[in-house]
Amino acid sequence: MKNKILNRLKKLISGSAALFICLSLFSFKVEASTKKDTIVNSFKLKTIVIDAGHGVKAEGSPPGHYSRGADGSFSSERNVTLAIALKLQKAIEKDVNGVKAVLTRTTANDVSFENRAEIANQAKGNLFISIHCNSLSDRVVRERVGTKKRKPVYRSVRVPDRSGKGVLMLIYGLHRSREEENAIKSNQVEDDSDINGDALDPNDPTVIILTNEYKRKFRKQSVNIANFINDELVGNDGRRSEGLREQGIYVLCHSAMPSVLVETGYINNPDEEEYLNSEDGQNEIVQSIVRAIKSYKNQIEGVTTN
């Protein structure tokens, strides 16, 4: 078991330096080589999980956390995200060679946060992309409603804030790293170990090293795919961008793979709502994500020289 994990660890860390690692049950030693080596990455991007955010909670749905999403003036986030996700699945399987796309939902019915992450992990996904629409909360303003004893009288009212515009990329917040580690141990390290049902020792140095290496690599790859998508949406579609942010999102930190949440636009902004519901707008978003996936795939499957 330990040899299998060690071999996997050597493959994981081969991307930054030629490292030779020797592990025993109680200690490990890391030595760095200065020799230049060409490394052909054996990793292949095979499965992408596409998560259409939100949905309608059906009667009799299993326990879990659900969210119906935001609404615009004539449309709902849950319908827009499903339409984009369905188009994206077809485009990936048509245009990205050798890659299968798995959807967390294919109907209007919502899927719990917990089940979305489980679907991704069971599918052995190599990449998780969650599709959403953004929205701003109402603003609270004071308006004058009259006078009393020669003094103005005000009241606080809520008014829609439709000023939001642009795309936003989210990756999981580091304050939820422990949840990410648990997901990696359950869905990556145990697979690598071939332990035949025996529980992993969380204090085993091999397990700790491999978990941390997966976490480091997934974090880096999450940032990379987020930047690729952002650059395509801005550079090719002319979209405004709010950049890349960390956020404590359940599905991102419980999916044991690189992951990004794409806020495709503000559904409560009239112009963006029209764009998000249009065939042209949805197709532009899909094609930008596909181009980003191709760039990401070339990057992680490429030949590197150390």
PDB file of C-alpha atoms in Angstrom:
ATOM      1  CA  MET A   1       0.000   0.000   0.000  1.00  0.00           C
ATOM      2  CA  LYS A   2       2.742   2.425   1.010  1.00  0.00           C
ATOM      3  CA  ASN A   3       4.671   1.820  -2.212  1.00  0.00           C
ATOM      4  CA  LYS A   4       1.578   2.639  -4.262  1.00  0.00           C
ATOM      5  CA  ILE A   5       1.010   5.884  -2.356  1.00  0.00           C
ATOM      6  CA  LEU A   6       4.683   6.781  -2.659  1.00  0.00           C
ATOM      7  CA  ASN A   7       4.651   6.255  -6.423  1.00  0.00           C
ATOM      8  CA  ARG A   8       1.608   8.501  -6.682  1.00  0.00           C
ATOM      9  CA  LEU A   9       3.309  11.140  -4.553  1.00  0.00           C
ATOM     10  CA  LYS A  10       6.387  11.130  -6.791  1.00  0.00           C
ATOM     11  CA  LYS A  11       4.158  11.766  -9.817  1.00  0.00           C
ATOM     12  CA  LEU A  12       2.323  14.579  -8.056  1.00  0.00           C
ATOM     13  CA  ILE A  13       5.427  16.541  -7.139  1.00  0.00           C
ATOM     14  CA  SER A  14       7.331  16.025 -10.392  1.00  0.00           C
ATOM     15  CA  GLY A  15       6.013  19.287 -11.853  1.00  0.00           C
ATOM     16  CA  SER A  16       8.213  21.747  -9.916  1.00  0.00           C
ATOM     17  CA  ALA A  17      11.531  19.988  -9.193  1.00  0.00           C
ATOM     18  CA  ALA A  18      13.149  16.594  -9.588  1.00  0.00           C
ATOM     19  CA  LEU A  19      12.638  15.322  -6.052  1.00  0.00           C
ATOM     20  CA  PHE A  20      13.590  11.959  -4.639  1.00  0.00           C
ATOM     21  CA  ILE A  21      11.582  10.973  -1.567  1.00  0.00           C
ATOM     22  CA  CYS A  22      12.281   8.150   0.806  1.00  0.00           C
ATOM     23  CA  LEU A  23       9.625   7.271   3.328  1.00  0.00           C
ATOM     24  CA  SER A  24       9.684   4.915   6.292  1.00  0.00           C
ATOM     25  CA  LEU A  25       6.913   4.271   8.765  1.00  0.00           C
ATOM     26  CA  PHE A  26       8.228   6.931  11.112  1.00  0.00           C
ATOM     27  CA  SER A  27      10.318   9.333   9.092  1.00  0.00           C
ATOM     28  CA  PHE A  28      10.889  10.755   5.628  1.00  0.00           C
ATOM     29  CA  LYS A  29      13.692  12.507   3.807  1.00  0.00           C
ATOM     30  CA  VAL A  30      13.471  14.883   0.851  1.00  0.00           C
ATOM     31  CA  GLU A  31      16.436  15.590  -1.413  1.00  0.00           C
ATOM     32  CA  ALA A  32      16.401  18.012  -4.358  1.00  0.00           C
ATOM     33  CA  SER A  33      18.355  17.393  -7.536  1.00  0.00           C
ATOM     34  CA  THR A  34      19.758  20.211  -9.632  1.00  0.00           C
ATOM     35  CA  LYS A  35      19.850  18.086 -12.754  1.00  0.00           C
ATOM     36  CA  LYS A  36      17.654  19.307 -15.594  1.00  0.00           C
ATOM     37  CA  ASP A  37      15.112  16.672 -16.598  1.00  0.00           C
ATOM     38  CA  THR A  38      12.351  16.625 -19.145  1.00  0.00           C
ATOM     39  CA  ILE A  39       9.158  15.267 -17.639  1.00  0.00           C
ATOM     40  CA  VAL A  40       6.260  14.073 -19.741  1.00  0.00           C
ATOM     41  CA  ASN A  41       3.143  14.495 -17.671  1.00  0.00           C
ATOM     42  CA  SER A  42       1.150  11.277 -17.673  1.00  0.00           C
ATOM     43  CA  PHE A  43      -1.963  13.026 -16.306  1.00  0.00           C
ATOM     44  CA  LYS A  44      -4.934  13.273 -18.661  1.00  0.00           C
ATOM     45  CA  LEU A  45      -7.976  15.470 -18.235  1.00  0.00           C
ATOM     46  CA  LYS A  46     -10.749  12.919 -18.689  1.00  0.00           C
ATOM     47  CA  THR A  47     -13.823  14.014 -16.727  1.00  0.00           C
ATOM     48  CA  ILE A  48     -15.211  17.491 -16.101  1.00  0.00           C
ATOM     49  CA  VAL A  49     -18.131  17.921 -13.721  1.00  0.00           C
ATOM     50  CA  ILE A  50     -20.478  20.774 -14.642  1.00  0.00           C
ATOM     51  CA  ASP A  51     -22.629  22.061 -11.818  1.00  0.00           C
ATOM     52  CA  ALA A  52     -25.748  24.051 -12.768  1.00  0.00           C
ATOM     53  CA  GLY A  53     -26.299  26.147  -9.665  1.00  0.00           C
ATOM     54  CA  HIS A  54     -29.565  26.101  -7.709  1.00  0.00           C
ATOM     55  CA  GLY A  55     -32.908  24.650  -8.779  1.00  0.00           C
ATOM     56  CA  VAL A  56     -36.450  23.969  -7.584  1.00  0.00           C
ATOM     57  CA  LYS A  57     -36.611  21.828  -4.448  1.00  0.00           C
ATOM     58  CA  ALA A  58     -38.933  18.995  -5.336  1.00  0.00           C
ATOM     59  CA  GLU A  59     -41.375  17.499  -2.874  1.00  0.00           C
ATOM     60  CA  GLY A  60     -39.788  14.574  -1.074  1.00  0.00           C
ATOM     61  CA  SER A  61     -36.223  15.717  -1.732  1.00  0.00           C
ATOM     62  CA  PRO A  62     -33.632  14.078   0.543  1.00  0.00           C
ATOM     63  CA  PRO A  63     -32.263  16.050   3.495  1.00  0.00           C
ATOM     64  CA  GLY A  64     -29.561  18.565   2.738  1.00  0.00           C
ATOM     65  CA  HIS A  65     -28.902  22.193   1.922  1.00  0.00           C
ATOM     66  CA  TYR A  66     -30.785  23.705  -1.016  1.00  0.00           C
ATOM     67  CA  SER A  67     -31.018  27.175  -2.543  1.00  0.00           C
ATOM     68  CA  ARG A  68     -33.416  28.466  -5.185  1.00  0.00           C
ATOM     69  CA  GLY A  69     -31.003  31.149  -6.369  1.00  0.00           C
ATOM     70  CA  ALA A  70     -31.513  34.733  -7.491  1.00  0.00           C
ATOM     71  CA  ASP A  71     -34.210  36.222  -9.693  1.00  0.00           C
ATOM     72  CA  GLY A  72     -34.177  38.931 -12.323  1.00  0.00           C
ATOM     73  CA  SER A  73     -37.119  40.900 -13.642  1.00  0.00           C
ATOM     74  CA  PHE A  74     -38.272  38.091 -15.955  1.00  0.00           C
ATOM     75  CA  SER A  75     -35.962  35.118 -15.339  1.00  0.00           C
ATOM     76  CA  SER A  76     -34.417  32.973 -12.602  1.00  0.00           C
ATOM     77  CA  GLU A  77     -30.816  32.040 -11.992  1.00  0.00           C
ATOM     78  CA  ARG A  78     -31.655  28.332 -11.729  1.00  0.00           C
ATOM     79  CA  ASN A  79     -33.031  28.284 -15.295  1.00  0.00           C
ATOM     80  CA  VAL A  80     -30.161  30.266 -16.795  1.00  0.00           C
ATOM     81  CA  THR A  81     -27.494  28.106 -15.157  1.00  0.00           C
ATOM     82  CA  LEU A  82     -29.150  24.899 -16.380  1.00  0.00           C
ATOM     83  CA  ALA A  83     -29.386  26.220 -19.942  1.00  0.00           C
ATOM     84  CA  ILE A  84     -25.689  27.185 -19.943  1.00  0.00           C
ATOM     85  CA  ALA A  85     -24.642  23.890 -18.312  1.00  0.00           C
ATOM     86  CA  LEU A  86     -26.490  21.790 -20.897  1.00  0.00           C
ATOM     87  CA  LYS A  87     -24.859  23.747 -23.741  1.00  0.00           C
ATOM     88  CA  LEU A  88     -21.473  23.473 -22.051  1.00  0.00           C
ATOM     89  CA  GLN A  89     -21.728  19.695 -21.693  1.00  0.00           C
ATOM     90  CA  LYS A  90     -22.432  19.300 -25.419  1.00  0.00           C
ATOM     91  CA  ALA A  91     -19.663  21.701 -26.408  1.00  0.00           C
ATOM     92  CA  ILE A  92     -17.041  20.004 -24.219  1.00  0.00           C
ATOM     93  CA  GLU A  93     -17.810  16.531 -25.506  1.00  0.00           C
ATOM     94  CA  LYS A  94     -17.821  17.832 -29.093  1.00  0.00           C
ATOM     95  CA  ASP A  95     -14.798  20.117 -29.030  1.00  0.00           C
ATOM     96  CA  VAL A  96     -12.473  18.870 -26.260  1.00  0.00           C
ATOM     97  CA  ASN A  97     -10.921  15.607 -27.369  1.00  0.00           C
ATOM     98  CA  GLY A  98     -11.148  12.681 -24.958  1.00  0.00           C
ATOM     99  CA  VAL A  99     -13.075  14.517 -22.245  1.00  0.00           C
ATOM    100  CA  LYS A 100     -16.419  13.470 -20.767  1.00  0.00           C
ATOM    101  CA  ALA A 101     -18.716  16.041 -19.142  1.00  0.00           C
ATOM    102  CA  VAL A 102     -20.927  15.044 -16.210  1.00  0.00           C
ATOM    103  CA  LEU A 103     -23.829  17.218 -15.002  1.00  0.00           C
ATOM    104  CA  THR A 104     -24.865  17.456 -11.348  1.00  0.00           C
ATOM    105  CA  ARG A 105     -28.432  18.131 -12.492  1.00  0.00           C
ATOM    106  CA  THR A 106     -30.227  17.860 -15.831  1.00  0.00           C
ATOM    107  CA  THR A 107     -33.717  19.028 -14.842  1.00  0.00           C
ATOM    108  CA  ALA A 108     -35.282  21.946 -12.994  1.00  0.00           C
ATOM    109  CA  ASN A 109     -35.173  19.952  -9.741  1.00  0.00           C
ATOM    110  CA  ASP A 110     -32.572  21.147  -7.276  1.00  0.00           C
ATOM    111  CA  VAL A 111     -29.781  18.946  -5.947  1.00  0.00           C
ATOM    112  CA  SER A 112     -28.455  19.489  -2.432  1.00  0.00           C
ATOM    113  CA  PHE A 113     -25.006  20.948  -1.906  1.00  0.00           C
ATOM    114  CA  GLU A 114     -23.945  17.659  -0.348  1.00  0.00           C
ATOM    115  CA  ASN A 115     -25.156  15.575  -3.275  1.00  0.00           C
ATOM    116  CA  ARG A 116     -23.521  17.863  -5.843  1.00  0.00           C
ATOM    117  CA  ALA A 117     -20.102  17.249  -4.281  1.00  0.00           C
ATOM    118  CA  GLU A 118     -20.832  13.527  -3.992  1.00  0.00           C
ATOM    119  CA  ILE A 119     -21.755  13.322  -7.695  1.00  0.00           C
ATOM    120  CA  ALA A 120     -18.477  15.029  -8.596  1.00  0.00           C
ATOM    121  CA  ASN A 121     -16.384  12.712  -6.430  1.00  0.00           C
ATOM    122  CA  GLN A 122     -18.146   9.544  -7.538  1.00  0.00           C
ATOM    123  CA  ALA A 123     -17.604  10.532 -11.165  1.00  0.00           C
ATOM    124  CA  LYS A 124     -13.854  10.755 -10.430  1.00  0.00           C
ATOM    125  CA  GLY A 125     -13.858  14.230 -11.895  1.00  0.00           C
ATOM    126  CA  ASN A 126     -10.598  15.955 -12.757  1.00  0.00           C
ATOM    127  CA  LEU A 127     -12.205  19.392 -12.811  1.00  0.00           C
ATOM    128  CA  PHE A 128     -15.337  20.907 -11.246  1.00  0.00           C
ATOM    129  CA  ILE A 129     -17.005  23.973 -12.830  1.00  0.00           C
ATOM    130  CA  SER A 130     -20.039  25.448 -11.085  1.00  0.00           C
ATOM    131  CA  ILE A 131     -22.192  27.842 -13.135  1.00  0.00           C
ATOM    132  CA  HIS A 132     -24.035  30.678 -11.369  1.00  0.00           C
ATOM    133  CA  CYS A 133     -25.489  34.152 -11.868  1.00  0.00           C
ATOM    134  CA  ASN A 134     -24.681  37.001  -9.531  1.00  0.00           C
ATOM    135  CA  SER A 135     -27.089  39.454  -7.923  1.00  0.00           C
ATOM    136  CA  LEU A 136     -26.886  42.448  -5.620  1.00  0.00           C
ATOM    137  CA  SER A 137     -28.987  42.845  -2.500  1.00  0.00           C
ATOM    138  CA  ASP A 138     -31.443  45.734  -2.257  1.00  0.00           C
ATOM    139  CA  ARG A 139     -30.092  49.040  -1.011  1.00  0.00           C
ATOM    140  CA  VAL A 140     -31.624  50.725   2.011  1.00  0.00           C
ATOM    141  CA  VAL A 141     -32.243  54.463   1.418  1.00  0.00           C
ATOM    142  CA  ARG A 142     -33.962  57.201   3.370  1.00  0.00           C
ATOM    143  CA  GLU A 143     -36.705  59.180   1.707  1.00  0.00           C
ATOM    144  CA  ARG A 144     -38.580  62.227   2.959  1.00  0.00           C
ATOM    145  CA  VAL A 145     -42.254  61.516   3.557  1.00  0.00           C
ATOM    146  CA  GLY A 146     -43.401  64.778   5.119  1.00  0.00           C
ATOM    147  CA  THR A 147     -42.849  67.186   7.967  1.00  0.00           C
ATOM    148  CA  LYS A 148     -43.717  67.269  11.605  1.00  0.00           C
ATOM    149  CA  LYS A 149     -43.420  70.345  13.759  1.00  0.00           C
ATOM    150  CA  ARG A 150     -41.597  72.024  10.895  1.00  0.00           C
ATOM    151  CA  LYS A 151     -39.037  69.210  10.766  1.00  0.00           C
ATOM    152  CA  PRO A 152     -38.633  66.753   7.889  1.00  0.00           C
ATOM    153  CA  VAL A 153     -39.790  63.194   8.467  1.00  0.00           C
ATOM    154  CA  TYR A 154     -37.932  60.310   6.786  1.00  0.00           C
ATOM    155  CA  ARG A 155     -38.434  56.612   6.408  1.00  0.00           C
ATOM    156  CA  SER A 156     -36.091  53.821   5.316  1.00  0.00           C
ATOM    157  CA  VAL A 157     -37.073  51.904   2.221  1.00  0.00           C
ATOM    158  CA  ARG A 158     -35.468  49.098   0.241  1.00  0.00           C
ATOM    159  CA  VAL A 159     -34.790  49.679  -3.443  1.00  0.00           C
ATOM    160  CA  PRO A 160     -33.287  47.268  -5.989  1.00  0.00           C
ATOM    161  CA  ASP A 161     -29.582  47.706  -6.684  1.00  0.00           C
ATOM    162  CA  ARG A 162     -29.131  47.026 -10.379  1.00  0.00           C
ATOM    163  CA  SER A 163     -25.624  48.432 -10.658  1.00  0.00           C
ATOM    164  CA  GLY A 164     -23.793  45.088 -10.661  1.00  0.00           C
ATOM    165  CA  LYS A 165     -22.042  44.223 -13.902  1.00  0.00           C
ATOM    166  CA  GLY A 166     -19.541  41.631 -15.031  1.00  0.00           C
ATOM    167  CA  VAL A 167     -18.175  38.176 -14.316  1.00  0.00           C
ATOM    168  CA  LEU A 168     -16.556  36.862 -11.153  1.00  0.00           C
ATOM    169  CA  MET A 169     -14.473  33.730 -10.450  1.00  0.00           C
ATOM    170  CA  LEU A 170     -14.648  32.075  -7.031  1.00  0.00           C
ATOM    171  CA  ILE A 171     -12.405  29.426  -5.493  1.00  0.00           C
ATOM    172  CA  TYR A 172     -12.813  27.846  -2.062  1.00  0.00           C
ATOM    173  CA  GLY A 173     -11.787  29.898   0.961  1.00  0.00           C
ATOM    174  CA  LEU A 174      -8.715  28.725   2.860  1.00  0.00           C
ATOM    175  CA  HIS A 175     -10.671  28.839   6.113  1.00  0.00           C
ATOM    176  CA  ARG A 176     -12.346  25.623   4.899  1.00  0.00           C
ATOM    177  CA  SER A 177      -9.091  23.789   4.200  1.00  0.00           C
ATOM    178  CA  ARG A 178      -9.899  21.042   6.696  1.00  0.00           C
ATOM    179  CA  GLU A 179     -12.998  20.091   4.702  1.00  0.00           C
ATOM    180  CA  GLU A 180     -10.914  20.027   1.525  1.00  0.00           C
ATOM    181  CA  GLU A 181      -8.380  17.748   3.226  1.00  0.00           C
ATOM    182  CA  ASN A 182     -11.100  15.333   4.332  1.00  0.00           C
ATOM    183  CA  ALA A 183     -12.535  15.196   0.810  1.00  0.00           C
ATOM    184  CA  ILE A 184      -9.083  14.509  -0.628  1.00  0.00           C
ATOM    185  CA  LYS A 185      -8.376  11.737   1.886  1.00  0.00           C
ATOM    186  CA  SER A 186     -11.705  10.063   1.183  1.00  0.00           C
ATOM    187  CA  ASN A 187     -11.675  10.373  -2.590  1.00  0.00           C
ATOM    188  CA  GLN A 188      -8.029  10.570  -3.656  1.00  0.00           C
ATOM    189  CA  VAL A 189      -5.681   9.141  -1.036  1.00  0.00           C
ATOM    190  CA  GLU A 190      -7.810   6.064  -0.326  1.00  0.00           C
ATOM    191  CA  ASP A 191      -8.024   5.366  -4.061  1.00  0.00           C
ATOM    192  CA  ASP A 192      -4.249   5.632  -4.354  1.00  0.00           C
ATOM    193  CA  SER A 193      -3.637   3.403  -1.363  1.00  0.00           C
ATOM    194  CA  ASP A 194      -5.705   0.389  -2.465  1.00  0.00           C
ATOM    195  CA  ILE A 195      -6.373  -0.394   1.186  1.00  0.00           C
ATOM    196  CA  ASN A 196      -9.220  -2.866   0.608  1.00  0.00           C
ATOM    197  CA  GLY A 197     -11.543  -1.343   3.161  1.00  0.00           C
ATOM    198  CA  ASP A 198      -8.972  -0.730   5.921  1.00  0.00           C
ATOM    199  CA  ALA A 199      -9.113   2.782   7.328  1.00  0.00           C
ATOM    200  CA  LEU A 200      -6.226   5.111   6.595  1.00  0.00           C
ATOM    201  CA  ASP A 201      -4.181   6.262   9.561  1.00  0.00           C
ATOM    202  CA  PRO A 202      -4.535  10.078   9.476  1.00  0.00           C
ATOM    203  CA  ASN A 203      -1.258  10.378  11.397  1.00  0.00           C
ATOM    204  CA  ASP A 204       0.716   8.312   8.888  1.00  0.00           C
ATOM    205  CA  PRO A 205       3.388  10.639   7.425  1.00  0.00           C
ATOM    206  CA  THR A 206       2.719   9.203   3.968  1.00  0.00           C
ATOM    207  CA  VAL A 207      -0.971  10.053   4.162  1.00  0.00           C
ATOM    208  CA  ILE A 208      -0.256  13.545   5.470  1.00  0.00           C
ATOM    209  CA  ILE A 209       2.284  14.302   2.739  1.00  0.00           C
ATOM    210  CA  LEU A 210       0.110  12.986  -0.069  1.00  0.00           C
ATOM    211  CA  THR A 211      -2.973  14.872   1.197  1.00  0.00           C
ATOM    212  CA  ASN A 212      -1.044  18.131   1.445  1.00  0.00           C
ATOM    213  CA  GLU A 213       0.446  17.646  -2.010  1.00  0.00           C
ATOM    214  CA  TYR A 214      -2.981  17.075  -3.539  1.00  0.00           C
ATOM    215  CA  LYS A 215      -4.301  20.145  -1.735  1.00  0.00           C
ATOM    216  CA  ARG A 216      -1.408  22.281  -2.983  1.00  0.00           C
ATOM    217  CA  LYS A 217      -1.775  21.048  -6.549  1.00  0.00           C
ATOM    218  CA  PHE A 218      -5.567  21.392  -6.643  1.00  0.00           C
ATOM    219  CA  ARG A 219      -5.305  24.909  -5.250  1.00  0.00           C
ATOM    220  CA  LYS A 220      -2.835  25.938  -7.945  1.00  0.00           C
ATOM    221  CA  GLN A 221      -4.916  24.350 -10.691  1.00  0.00           C
ATOM    222  CA  SER A 222      -8.113  25.986  -9.381  1.00  0.00           C
ATOM    223  CA  VAL A 223      -6.468  29.386  -9.684  1.00  0.00           C
ATOM    224  CA  ASN A 224      -5.184  28.527 -13.164  1.00  0.00           C
ATOM    225  CA  ILE A 225      -8.560  27.448 -14.597  1.00  0.00           C
ATOM    226  CA  ALA A 226     -10.238  30.471 -12.992  1.00  0.00           C
ATOM    227  CA  ASN A 227      -7.751  32.791 -14.667  1.00  0.00           C
ATOM    228  CA  PHE A 228      -8.102  31.026 -18.019  1.00  0.00           C
ATOM    229  CA  ILE A 229     -11.904  31.409 -17.926  1.00  0.00           C
ATOM    230  CA  ASN A 230     -11.705  35.013 -16.767  1.00  0.00           C
ATOM    231  CA  ASP A 231      -9.229  35.930 -19.509  1.00  0.00           C
ATOM    232  CA  GLU A 232     -11.423  34.385 -22.208  1.00  0.00           C
ATOM    233  CA  LEU A 233     -14.589  36.118 -21.023  1.00  0.00           C
ATOM    234  CA  VAL A 234     -12.806  39.467 -20.868  1.00  0.00           C
ATOM    235  CA  GLY A 235     -10.508  39.172 -23.875  1.00  0.00           C
ATOM    236  CA  ASN A 236     -12.897  37.542 -26.350  1.00  0.00           C
ATOM    237  CA  ASP A 237     -16.361  38.572 -25.148  1.00  0.00           C
ATOM    238  CA  GLY A 238     -15.487  42.035 -23.840  1.00  0.00           C
ATOM    239  CA  ARG A 239     -17.025  41.340 -20.454  1.00  0.00           C
ATOM    240  CA  ARG A 240     -16.195  43.391 -17.383  1.00  0.00           C
ATOM    241  CA  SER A 241     -14.518  41.306 -14.667  1.00  0.00           C
ATOM    242  CA  GLU A 242     -14.509  41.528 -10.884  1.00  0.00           C
ATOM    243  CA  GLY A 243     -11.548  39.167 -10.806  1.00  0.00           C
ATOM    244  CA  LEU A 244     -10.859  36.117  -8.658  1.00  0.00           C
ATOM    245  CA  ARG A 245     -11.932  35.780  -5.029  1.00  0.00           C
ATOM    246  CA  GLU A 246     -11.939  33.227  -2.243  1.00  0.00           C
ATOM    247  CA  GLN A 247     -15.270  32.245  -0.731  1.00  0.00           C
ATOM    248  CA  GLY A 248     -16.412  29.531   1.670  1.00  0.00           C
ATOM    249  CA  ILE A 249     -18.538  27.573  -0.815  1.00  0.00           C
ATOM    250  CA  TYR A 250     -19.520  24.037   0.170  1.00  0.00           C
ATOM    251  CA  VAL A 251     -19.393  22.393  -3.258  1.00  0.00           C
ATOM    252  CA  LEU A 252     -15.925  23.764  -3.977  1.00  0.00           C
ATOM    253  CA  CYS A 253     -14.227  22.584  -0.794  1.00  0.00           C
ATOM    254  CA  HIS A 254     -15.989  19.185  -0.757  1.00  0.00           C
ATOM    255  CA  SER A 255     -15.095  18.303  -4.344  1.00  0.00           C
ATOM    256  CA  ALA A 256     -11.747  16.509  -4.323  1.00  0.00           C
ATOM    257  CA  MET A 257     -10.445  18.093  -7.529  1.00  0.00           C
ATOM    258  CA  PRO A 258      -9.557  21.520  -8.933  1.00  0.00           C
ATOM    259  CA  SER A 259     -12.730  23.609  -8.813  1.00  0.00           C
ATOM    260  CA  VAL A 260     -14.069  27.028  -9.745  1.00  0.00           C
ATOM    261  CA  LEU A 261     -17.428  28.780  -9.489  1.00  0.00           C
ATOM    262  CA  VAL A 262     -18.207  31.060 -12.433  1.00  0.00           C
ATOM    263  CA  GLU A 263     -20.543  33.972 -11.790  1.00  0.00           C
ATOM    264  CA  THR A 264     -21.582  34.557 -15.396  1.00  0.00           C
ATOM    265  CA  GLY A 265     -23.213  37.977 -14.831  1.00  0.00           C
ATOM    266  CA  TYR A 266     -25.702  39.933 -12.736  1.00  0.00           C
ATOM    267  CA  ILE A 267     -29.200  38.659 -13.315  1.00  0.00           C
ATOM    268  CA  ASN A 268     -30.756  41.673 -11.580  1.00  0.00           C
ATOM    269  CA  ASN A 269     -29.044  44.074 -13.978  1.00  0.00           C
ATOM    270  CA  PRO A 270     -31.503  44.535 -16.896  1.00  0.00           C
ATOM    271  CA  ASP A 271     -28.810  44.546 -19.602  1.00  0.00           C
ATOM    272  CA  GLU A 272     -26.994  41.530 -18.193  1.00  0.00           C
ATOM    273  CA  GLU A 273     -30.245  39.648 -17.668  1.00  0.00           C
ATOM    274  CA  GLU A 274     -31.039  40.056 -21.360  1.00  0.00           C
ATOM    275  CA  TYR A 275     -27.555  38.851 -22.253  1.00  0.00           C
ATOM    276  CA  LEU A 276     -27.663  35.832 -19.906  1.00  0.00           C
ATOM    277  CA  ASN A 277     -31.002  34.698 -21.337  1.00  0.00           C
ATOM    278  CA  SER A 278     -30.073  35.185 -24.995  1.00  0.00           C
ATOM    279  CA  GLU A 279     -28.808  32.379 -27.208  1.00  0.00           C
ATOM    280  CA  ASP A 280     -25.882  34.560 -28.309  1.00  0.00           C
ATOM    281  CA  GLY A 281     -24.936  35.394 -24.737  1.00  0.00           C
ATOM    282  CA  GLN A 282     -25.105  31.804 -23.531  1.00  0.00           C
ATOM    283  CA  ASN A 283     -23.150  30.569 -26.546  1.00  0.00           C
ATOM    284  CA  GLU A 284     -20.441  33.180 -25.968  1.00  0.00           C
ATOM    285  CA  ILE A 285     -20.101  32.123 -22.328  1.00  0.00           C
ATOM    286  CA  VAL A 286     -19.929  28.451 -23.287  1.00  0.00           C
ATOM    287  CA  GLN A 287     -17.338  28.960 -26.014  1.00  0.00           C
ATOM    288  CA  SER A 288     -15.175  31.066 -23.708  1.00  0.00           C
ATOM    289  CA  ILE A 289     -15.221  28.329 -21.059  1.00  0.00           C
ATOM    290  CA  VAL A 290     -14.407  25.693 -23.680  1.00  0.00           C
ATOM    291  CA  ARG A 291     -11.417  27.709 -24.934  1.00  0.00           C
ATOM    292  CA  ALA A 292     -10.260  28.085 -21.336  1.00  0.00           C
ATOM    293  CA  ILE A 293     -10.571  24.340 -20.761  1.00  0.00           C
ATOM    294  CA  LYS A 294      -8.465  23.645 -23.841  1.00  0.00           C
ATOM    295  CA  SER A 295      -5.741  25.996 -22.598  1.00  0.00           C
ATOM    296  CA  TYR A 296      -5.892  24.441 -19.151  1.00  0.00           C
ATOM    297  CA  LYS A 297      -5.776  20.926 -20.612  1.00  0.00           C
ATOM    298  CA  ASN A 298      -2.723  21.778 -22.704  1.00  0.00           C
ATOM    299  CA  GLN A 299      -1.030  23.244 -19.666  1.00  0.00           C
ATOM    300  CA  ILE A 300      -1.527  20.296 -17.306  1.00  0.00           C
ATOM    301  CA  GLU A 301      -0.923  17.630 -19.935  1.00  0.00           C
ATOM    302  CA  GLY A 302       2.110  19.308 -21.446  1.00  0.00           C
ATOM    303  CA  VAL A 303       5.802  18.481 -21.388  1.00  0.00           C
ATOM    304  CA  THR A 304       7.825  20.400 -18.800  1.00  0.00           C
ATOM    305  CA  THR A 305      11.548  20.763 -18.301  1.00  0.00           C
ATOM    306  CA  ASN A 306      12.953  21.099 -14.781  1.00  0.00           C
TER     307      ASN A 306
END
